[in-house]
Coordinates of C-alpha atoms and ligand atoms in Angstrom, one line a residue:
M1 CA 208.4 80.6 32.9
P2 CA 207.5 78.6 35.9
R3 CA 203.9 79.6 37.0
R4 CA 201.6 78.2 39.7
Y5 CA 198.7 75.7 38.5
K6 CA 195.5 76.1 38.4
V7 CA 192.4 73.7 40.0
T8 CA 189.4 73.9 39.8
V9 CA 186.8 71.8 42.3
V10 CA 183.4 72.1 41.7
G11 CA 180.6 71.5 44.5
A12 CA 181.4 73.7 47.7
G13 CA 179.9 71.4 49.9
N14 CA 181.4 69.2 52.3
V15 CA 184.1 66.9 50.4
G16 CA 184.7 70.2 47.1
A17 CA 185.4 72.7 50.6
T18 CA 187.2 70.0 51.9
C19 CA 190.0 69.3 49.2
A20 CA 190.9 73.3 48.9
H21 CA 191.1 73.1 51.3
W22 CA 193.6 70.1 51.9
L23 CA 195.1 72.3 48.3
V24 CA 195.9 75.2 50.1
A25 CA 197.3 73.1 53.1
K26 CA 200.3 71.5 50.6
E27 CA 200.2 75.1 48.5
L28 CA 200.3 72.3 45.4
C29 CA 197.5 74.9 43.6
D30 CA 195.7 78.0 42.6
V31 CA 191.9 76.6 43.5
V32 CA 188.2 77.8 41.9
L33 CA 185.7 76.7 44.4
V34 CA 182.5 75.9 41.7
D35 CA 178.4 75.8 43.0
I36 CA 175.5 76.9 41.7
V37 CA 174.8 78.4 45.8
E38 CA 175.3 81.8 45.4
G39 CA 177.8 84.2 48.0
M40 CA 178.6 80.1 49.3
P41 CA 181.4 78.8 47.6
Q42 CA 183.0 83.0 46.6
G43 CA 182.6 83.8 51.0
K44 CA 184.7 79.9 51.6
A45 CA 186.6 80.9 49.0
L46 CA 187.4 83.9 51.2
D47 CA 187.7 82.5 54.9
L48 CA 190.1 79.9 52.8
M49 CA 192.2 82.3 51.3
Q50 CA 192.4 84.2 55.0
A51 CA 194.3 81.1 56.7
T52 CA 197.3 81.1 54.0
P53 CA 198.7 84.3 56.1
V54 CA 199.0 81.9 59.1
E55 CA 199.3 78.4 57.4
D56 CA 201.9 81.3 55.0
V57 CA 201.5 79.5 51.5
D58 CA 201.0 81.0 48.8
C59 CA 197.6 80.8 47.1
R60 CA 195.0 82.0 45.0
V61 CA 191.4 80.2 46.1
V62 CA 188.5 82.2 44.3
G63 CA 185.2 80.6 44.3
S64 CA 181.9 81.4 41.9
N65 CA 179.3 80.4 40.1
G66 CA 180.5 80.0 37.3
Y67 CA 182.3 79.4 35.2
A68 CA 184.5 82.1 33.5
E69 CA 187.1 81.8 37.2
T70 CA 187.4 78.9 35.6
A71 CA 189.0 79.0 32.3
G72 CA 192.4 76.8 31.6
S73 CA 192.4 74.5 34.3
D74 CA 194.9 71.9 35.3
V75 CA 192.5 70.1 37.1
V76 CA 189.5 70.2 37.5
V77 CA 187.3 68.2 40.3
I78 CA 184.1 67.1 39.8
T79 CA 182.2 66.2 43.4
S80 CA 179.0 68.8 43.1
G81 CA 175.9 66.5 43.6
I82 CA 173.9 64.8 46.6
P83 CA 175.1 62.6 48.9
R84 CA 173.9 59.7 50.6
K85 CA 171.4 59.3 53.8
P86 CA 171.1 56.9 56.2
G87 CA 169.5 53.5 54.6
M88 CA 170.9 55.3 50.6
S89 CA 172.4 53.1 48.6
R90 CA 175.0 54.9 45.8
D91 CA 172.8 53.7 43.7
D92 CA 170.2 55.8 45.2
L93 CA 171.6 59.0 43.7
I94 CA 172.0 58.0 39.8
A95 CA 169.1 60.0 38.1
T96 CA 170.2 63.2 40.0
N97 CA 173.8 63.0 39.6
K98 CA 173.4 61.6 35.9
K99 CA 172.1 65.1 35.4
I100 CA 174.3 67.2 38.2
V101 CA 177.0 66.4 36.0
T102 CA 175.7 66.5 32.9
A103 CA 175.1 70.4 33.2
V104 CA 178.9 70.6 34.6
C105 CA 180.2 68.6 32.4
T106 CA 179.4 70.4 29.5
E107 CA 180.8 73.0 31.1
V108 CA 184.2 72.1 32.1
K109 CA 184.9 70.9 28.4
K110 CA 185.0 74.9 27.3
S111 CA 186.3 76.5 29.7
S112 CA 189.4 73.6 30.2
P113 CA 189.7 70.6 27.8
D114 CA 193.0 70.7 28.7
A115 CA 192.0 68.9 32.3
C116 CA 192.7 66.1 33.5
V117 CA 189.1 65.5 35.2
I118 CA 188.9 63.6 38.4
I119 CA 185.0 63.0 39.0
V120 CA 184.0 62.2 43.4
S121 CA 180.4 62.1 42.7
N122 CA 177.9 59.7 44.0
P123 CA 177.2 56.3 41.7
L124 CA 180.8 57.1 41.9
D125 CA 182.0 54.2 38.3
A126 CA 178.1 55.3 36.6
M127 CA 179.4 58.8 37.2
C128 CA 182.7 58.2 35.2
H129 CA 181.2 57.3 32.8
V130 CA 179.0 60.5 32.2
A131 CA 181.5 62.5 31.9
Y132 CA 183.3 60.8 29.5
D133 CA 180.6 60.6 27.2
V134 CA 180.0 64.3 28.3
L135 CA 183.9 65.6 28.2
G136 CA 185.0 63.8 25.0
M137 CA 188.3 63.8 26.1
P138 CA 190.8 61.5 26.2
R139 CA 190.1 58.4 28.3
E140 CA 193.4 59.3 30.3
R141 CA 192.1 62.0 31.3
V142 CA 189.5 61.2 33.0
M143 CA 188.9 59.4 36.3
G144 CA 187.3 58.5 39.4
M145 CA 187.9 58.4 42.6
A146 CA 187.2 55.6 45.5
G147 CA 189.5 53.7 45.4
V148 CA 192.3 55.3 47.3
L149 CA 189.9 55.5 49.3
D150 CA 188.3 52.4 49.6
T151 CA 192.3 51.9 50.4
A152 CA 193.3 53.4 52.3
R153 CA 190.1 52.9 54.4
Y154 CA 191.3 49.2 54.3
K155 CA 195.1 49.5 55.9
T156 CA 193.3 52.1 58.8
F157 CA 191.1 48.9 59.8
V158 CA 194.7 46.7 59.0
A159 CA 196.4 49.3 61.1
M160 CA 194.2 49.1 64.0
E161 CA 193.6 45.6 64.0
V162 CA 196.9 45.1 64.3
G163 CA 198.3 47.8 66.4
C164 CA 201.4 49.0 63.7
S165 CA 201.7 52.1 61.6
V166 CA 199.9 52.9 58.9
E167 CA 202.7 53.6 57.0
D168 CA 204.0 50.3 57.0
V169 CA 200.9 48.8 55.8
H170 CA 200.4 48.4 51.9
G171 CA 197.5 47.4 50.1
M172 CA 194.9 48.0 47.5
V173 CA 191.1 48.1 47.0
L174 CA 189.9 47.6 43.2
G175 CA 186.4 46.9 41.8
G176 CA 183.0 49.5 41.5
H177 CA 182.4 51.7 44.5
G178 CA 180.2 50.0 46.6
D179 CA 179.7 46.4 48.3
T180 CA 181.3 44.4 45.6
M181 CA 184.7 46.8 46.0
V182 CA 187.6 43.4 45.9
P183 CA 190.1 45.2 48.9
L184 CA 193.4 42.1 48.7
P185 CA 194.8 40.6 51.1
N186 CA 196.5 38.3 49.3
H187 CA 198.0 41.5 47.2
T188 CA 197.9 43.9 51.8
S189 CA 202.2 43.0 54.2
I190 CA 202.7 44.8 57.2
G191 CA 206.2 46.5 56.8
G192 CA 206.8 43.5 54.2
I193 CA 205.1 41.0 56.2
P194 CA 202.4 38.7 54.5
L195 CA 199.1 40.0 56.4
R196 CA 198.5 36.5 56.4
E197 CA 200.8 35.7 58.9
L198 CA 199.7 38.7 60.8
C199 CA 196.0 38.4 61.7
T200 CA 193.8 35.3 61.4
K201 CA 191.9 34.7 58.6
E202 CA 188.3 36.2 60.9
R203 CA 189.7 39.2 61.8
I204 CA 191.1 39.4 57.7
D205 CA 187.7 38.5 56.7
A206 CA 186.2 41.5 59.0
I207 CA 188.5 44.0 57.6
V208 CA 186.8 43.2 54.4
D209 CA 183.8 42.8 55.2
R210 CA 184.3 46.4 57.3
T211 CA 185.9 48.0 54.0
A212 CA 182.8 47.4 51.6
K213 CA 180.4 49.0 54.6
G214 CA 183.3 51.5 55.0
G215 CA 181.3 54.2 53.8
A216 CA 177.4 53.4 55.0
E217 CA 179.7 53.0 58.4
I218 CA 180.3 56.9 58.6
V219 CA 177.0 58.0 56.9
G220 CA 174.7 55.7 59.7
L221 CA 177.0 58.1 62.3
L222 CA 176.4 61.7 60.4
K223 CA 172.7 60.9 59.5
T224 CA 172.5 64.4 57.7
G225 CA 175.5 63.5 54.8
S226 CA 178.8 61.6 54.2
A227 CA 181.8 61.6 54.7
Y228 CA 184.2 63.3 52.8
Y229 CA 187.3 63.8 54.9
A230 CA 189.6 60.8 53.7
P231 CA 187.1 61.4 50.2
A232 CA 188.7 64.8 49.6
S233 CA 192.6 63.5 51.2
S234 CA 191.9 60.9 48.3
V235 CA 191.3 63.1 45.6
V236 CA 194.1 65.5 46.7
A237 CA 196.5 62.3 46.9
M238 CA 195.3 62.3 43.1
V239 CA 195.8 65.6 41.9
E240 CA 199.0 66.2 43.7
S241 CA 200.4 63.0 41.6
I242 CA 199.5 64.4 38.7
L243 CA 200.2 68.5 39.0
K244 CA 204.0 67.2 40.3
D245 CA 204.3 64.4 37.4
K246 CA 204.9 62.0 40.9
K247 CA 203.5 58.4 38.4
R248 CA 202.1 57.5 41.7
V249 CA 200.2 54.2 41.9
L250 CA 197.2 54.8 42.9
P251 CA 193.9 52.3 42.4
C252 CA 191.4 54.3 40.3
A253 CA 189.1 54.6 38.4
S254 CA 189.4 54.0 34.8
L255 CA 188.1 53.6 31.5
L256 CA 189.0 50.0 30.4
D257 CA 190.2 48.7 27.7
G258 CA 190.4 45.2 27.6
Q259 CA 192.9 45.1 30.6
Y260 CA 191.0 43.0 33.2
G261 CA 189.5 41.3 31.2
Y262 CA 186.8 44.8 31.1
K263 CA 186.2 46.9 27.3
D264 CA 184.4 50.3 27.4
L265 CA 184.0 50.0 31.4
F266 CA 185.4 51.4 34.7
I267 CA 186.4 50.2 37.3
G268 CA 188.8 51.2 40.0
V269 CA 192.5 49.2 38.7
P270 CA 196.7 49.9 40.0
C271 CA 196.5 53.2 37.6
V272 CA 200.0 55.6 37.6
L273 CA 198.9 59.0 37.8
G274 CA 201.0 61.7 35.7
A275 CA 200.8 64.9 34.0
A276 CA 198.8 63.2 31.4
G277 CA 196.6 61.3 33.4
V278 CA 196.3 57.1 34.4
E279 CA 200.5 57.1 31.9
K280 CA 199.5 53.2 32.6
V281 CA 197.0 50.7 33.9
I282 CA 199.4 47.4 36.0
E283 CA 196.9 44.5 36.2
L284 CA 198.5 42.4 39.1
E285 CA 197.9 38.9 38.9
L286 CA 195.8 37.9 40.5
S287 CA 193.6 34.6 42.0
E288 CA 191.3 33.0 40.8
H289 CA 189.1 34.3 43.3
E290 CA 189.6 37.7 42.5
K291 CA 189.3 37.7 39.4
K292 CA 185.9 36.0 40.0
L293 CA 185.2 38.8 43.2
L294 CA 186.4 42.2 40.3
D295 CA 184.2 40.2 37.7
N296 CA 180.5 40.5 40.3
S297 CA 182.1 43.9 40.4
A298 CA 182.6 44.6 36.7
K299 CA 179.1 43.1 35.9
A300 CA 177.0 45.7 39.5
V301 CA 179.1 48.4 37.0
R302 CA 177.3 47.8 34.1
E303 CA 174.0 47.0 35.6
L304 CA 174.4 50.7 36.3
V305 CA 175.6 52.2 33.5
E306 CA 172.6 50.2 31.6
T307 CA 170.1 51.3 34.2
L308 CA 171.9 55.3 33.3
K309 CA 170.2 54.8 30.2
K310 CA 166.5 55.1 31.1
V311 CA 167.0 57.5 34.2
Ligands
LIG1 N1 183.8 59.0 45.6 C1 183.4 59.0 46.7 O1 184.8 58.1 47.4 C2 182.5 59.6 47.4 C3 183.6 59.7 48.5 C4 182.5 61.1 49.7 C5 181.7 61.7 48.6 N2 181.5 61.4 47.9 C6 180.0 61.9 47.0 O2 180.7 63.3 46.1 C7 179.2 64.1 46.3 C8 179.1 65.6 47.2 O3 178.9 64.8 48.3 P1 179.6 65.9 49.5 O4 178.7 65.5 50.5 O5 180.3 67.2 49.3 O6 177.8 66.9 49.0 P2 177.9 68.6 49.7 O7 175.7 68.3 49.3 O8 177.7 68.4 50.9 O9 178.2 69.3 48.7 C9 177.5 69.2 46.8 C10 177.4 70.2 46.2 O10 177.3 69.9 44.8 C11 176.4 71.5 45.3 N3 176.1 71.4 43.7 C12 174.4 70.3 43.2 N4 174.4 70.7 41.8 C13 175.6 71.9 41.5 C14 176.1 72.5 39.9 N5 174.6 72.0 39.0 N6 177.6 72.7 39.9 C15 177.6 72.7 40.7 N7 177.4 72.4 41.9 C16 176.3 72.0 42.5 C17 175.8 71.3 45.3 O11 174.8 72.5 45.9 C18 176.2 71.2 46.7 O12 177.2 72.9 48.0 C19 178.5 63.3 46.5 O13 177.9 62.6 45.7 C20 178.5 61.9 47.1 O14 178.1 61.2 47.5 C21 182.1 60.2 46.4

């Protein structure tokens, strides 16, 4: 018997509630929204559920302050944690979010042991390590969302620069979710035409720089929190690929086992995302310069993972 998928979103704040919104708008699954604030996830869930007759979608949306309703979820998205404020780096969130992610994963492990778990809380790569250690699930079912967002920002800026449809921009951003992320202009094309043929080196460098600072640009504008529309949409692309076993190739933070020369480290790399989670990590041929940048990013993630032990 076919059944509806069930996706739990932990943290019903900006990113979490917007994830629920996109999931329901696409009629992908039933949604359970969990938050520690009493009444808030229940209120947002009921509100969203009341949009379903207008949108003509059949999704059950419930809010909760506990995990009973989440039992047996197919995918769990973890967005609980504090976001950045102006002047803060993602790394400044580490101590608080480590506690929150640990508490949440302890519950998820009990209530949805067979789920694929997508971490969103920052600092992303470090929080993936926290979640992986607590969840004790196979590596392919624990992953982080950052690369889809960083790539979306990069593609947006490329399309704005070239004056073309975002649909025709193909490219990818690898590495950790921080200032050391690695956009790959040499692997970027527009309708099959290499980016380097359509854009000067100076303009490409400017796009790469704006991408790396893309989150901070929005934090600076919002002043009270960080981005959520594009982050939530990026999460939903990952959820959809898993639920529908689409096997999309998306950059995800995945625990590497020797790929790209890194072992036991979560970092953003191209992954095939299907029903089993990260079904394959694709190893791109990188130039010496690109590999150096990725090594630099991996070093920054390793340092953060070391910091985790002290907080
Ligand atoms: N990976 C990415 O690319 C990316 C992008 C955007 C935001 N983020 C991160 O996602 C996180 C959430 O961002 P936001 O803008 O939604 O923040 P937000 O403050 O709007 O929402 C966070 C929610 O988490 C809840 N929460 C806190 N502790 C909890 C717990 N133990 N259990 C359940 N819920 C709990 C809070 O009550 C709050 O509603 C932040 O850490 C942010 O930095 C990551």
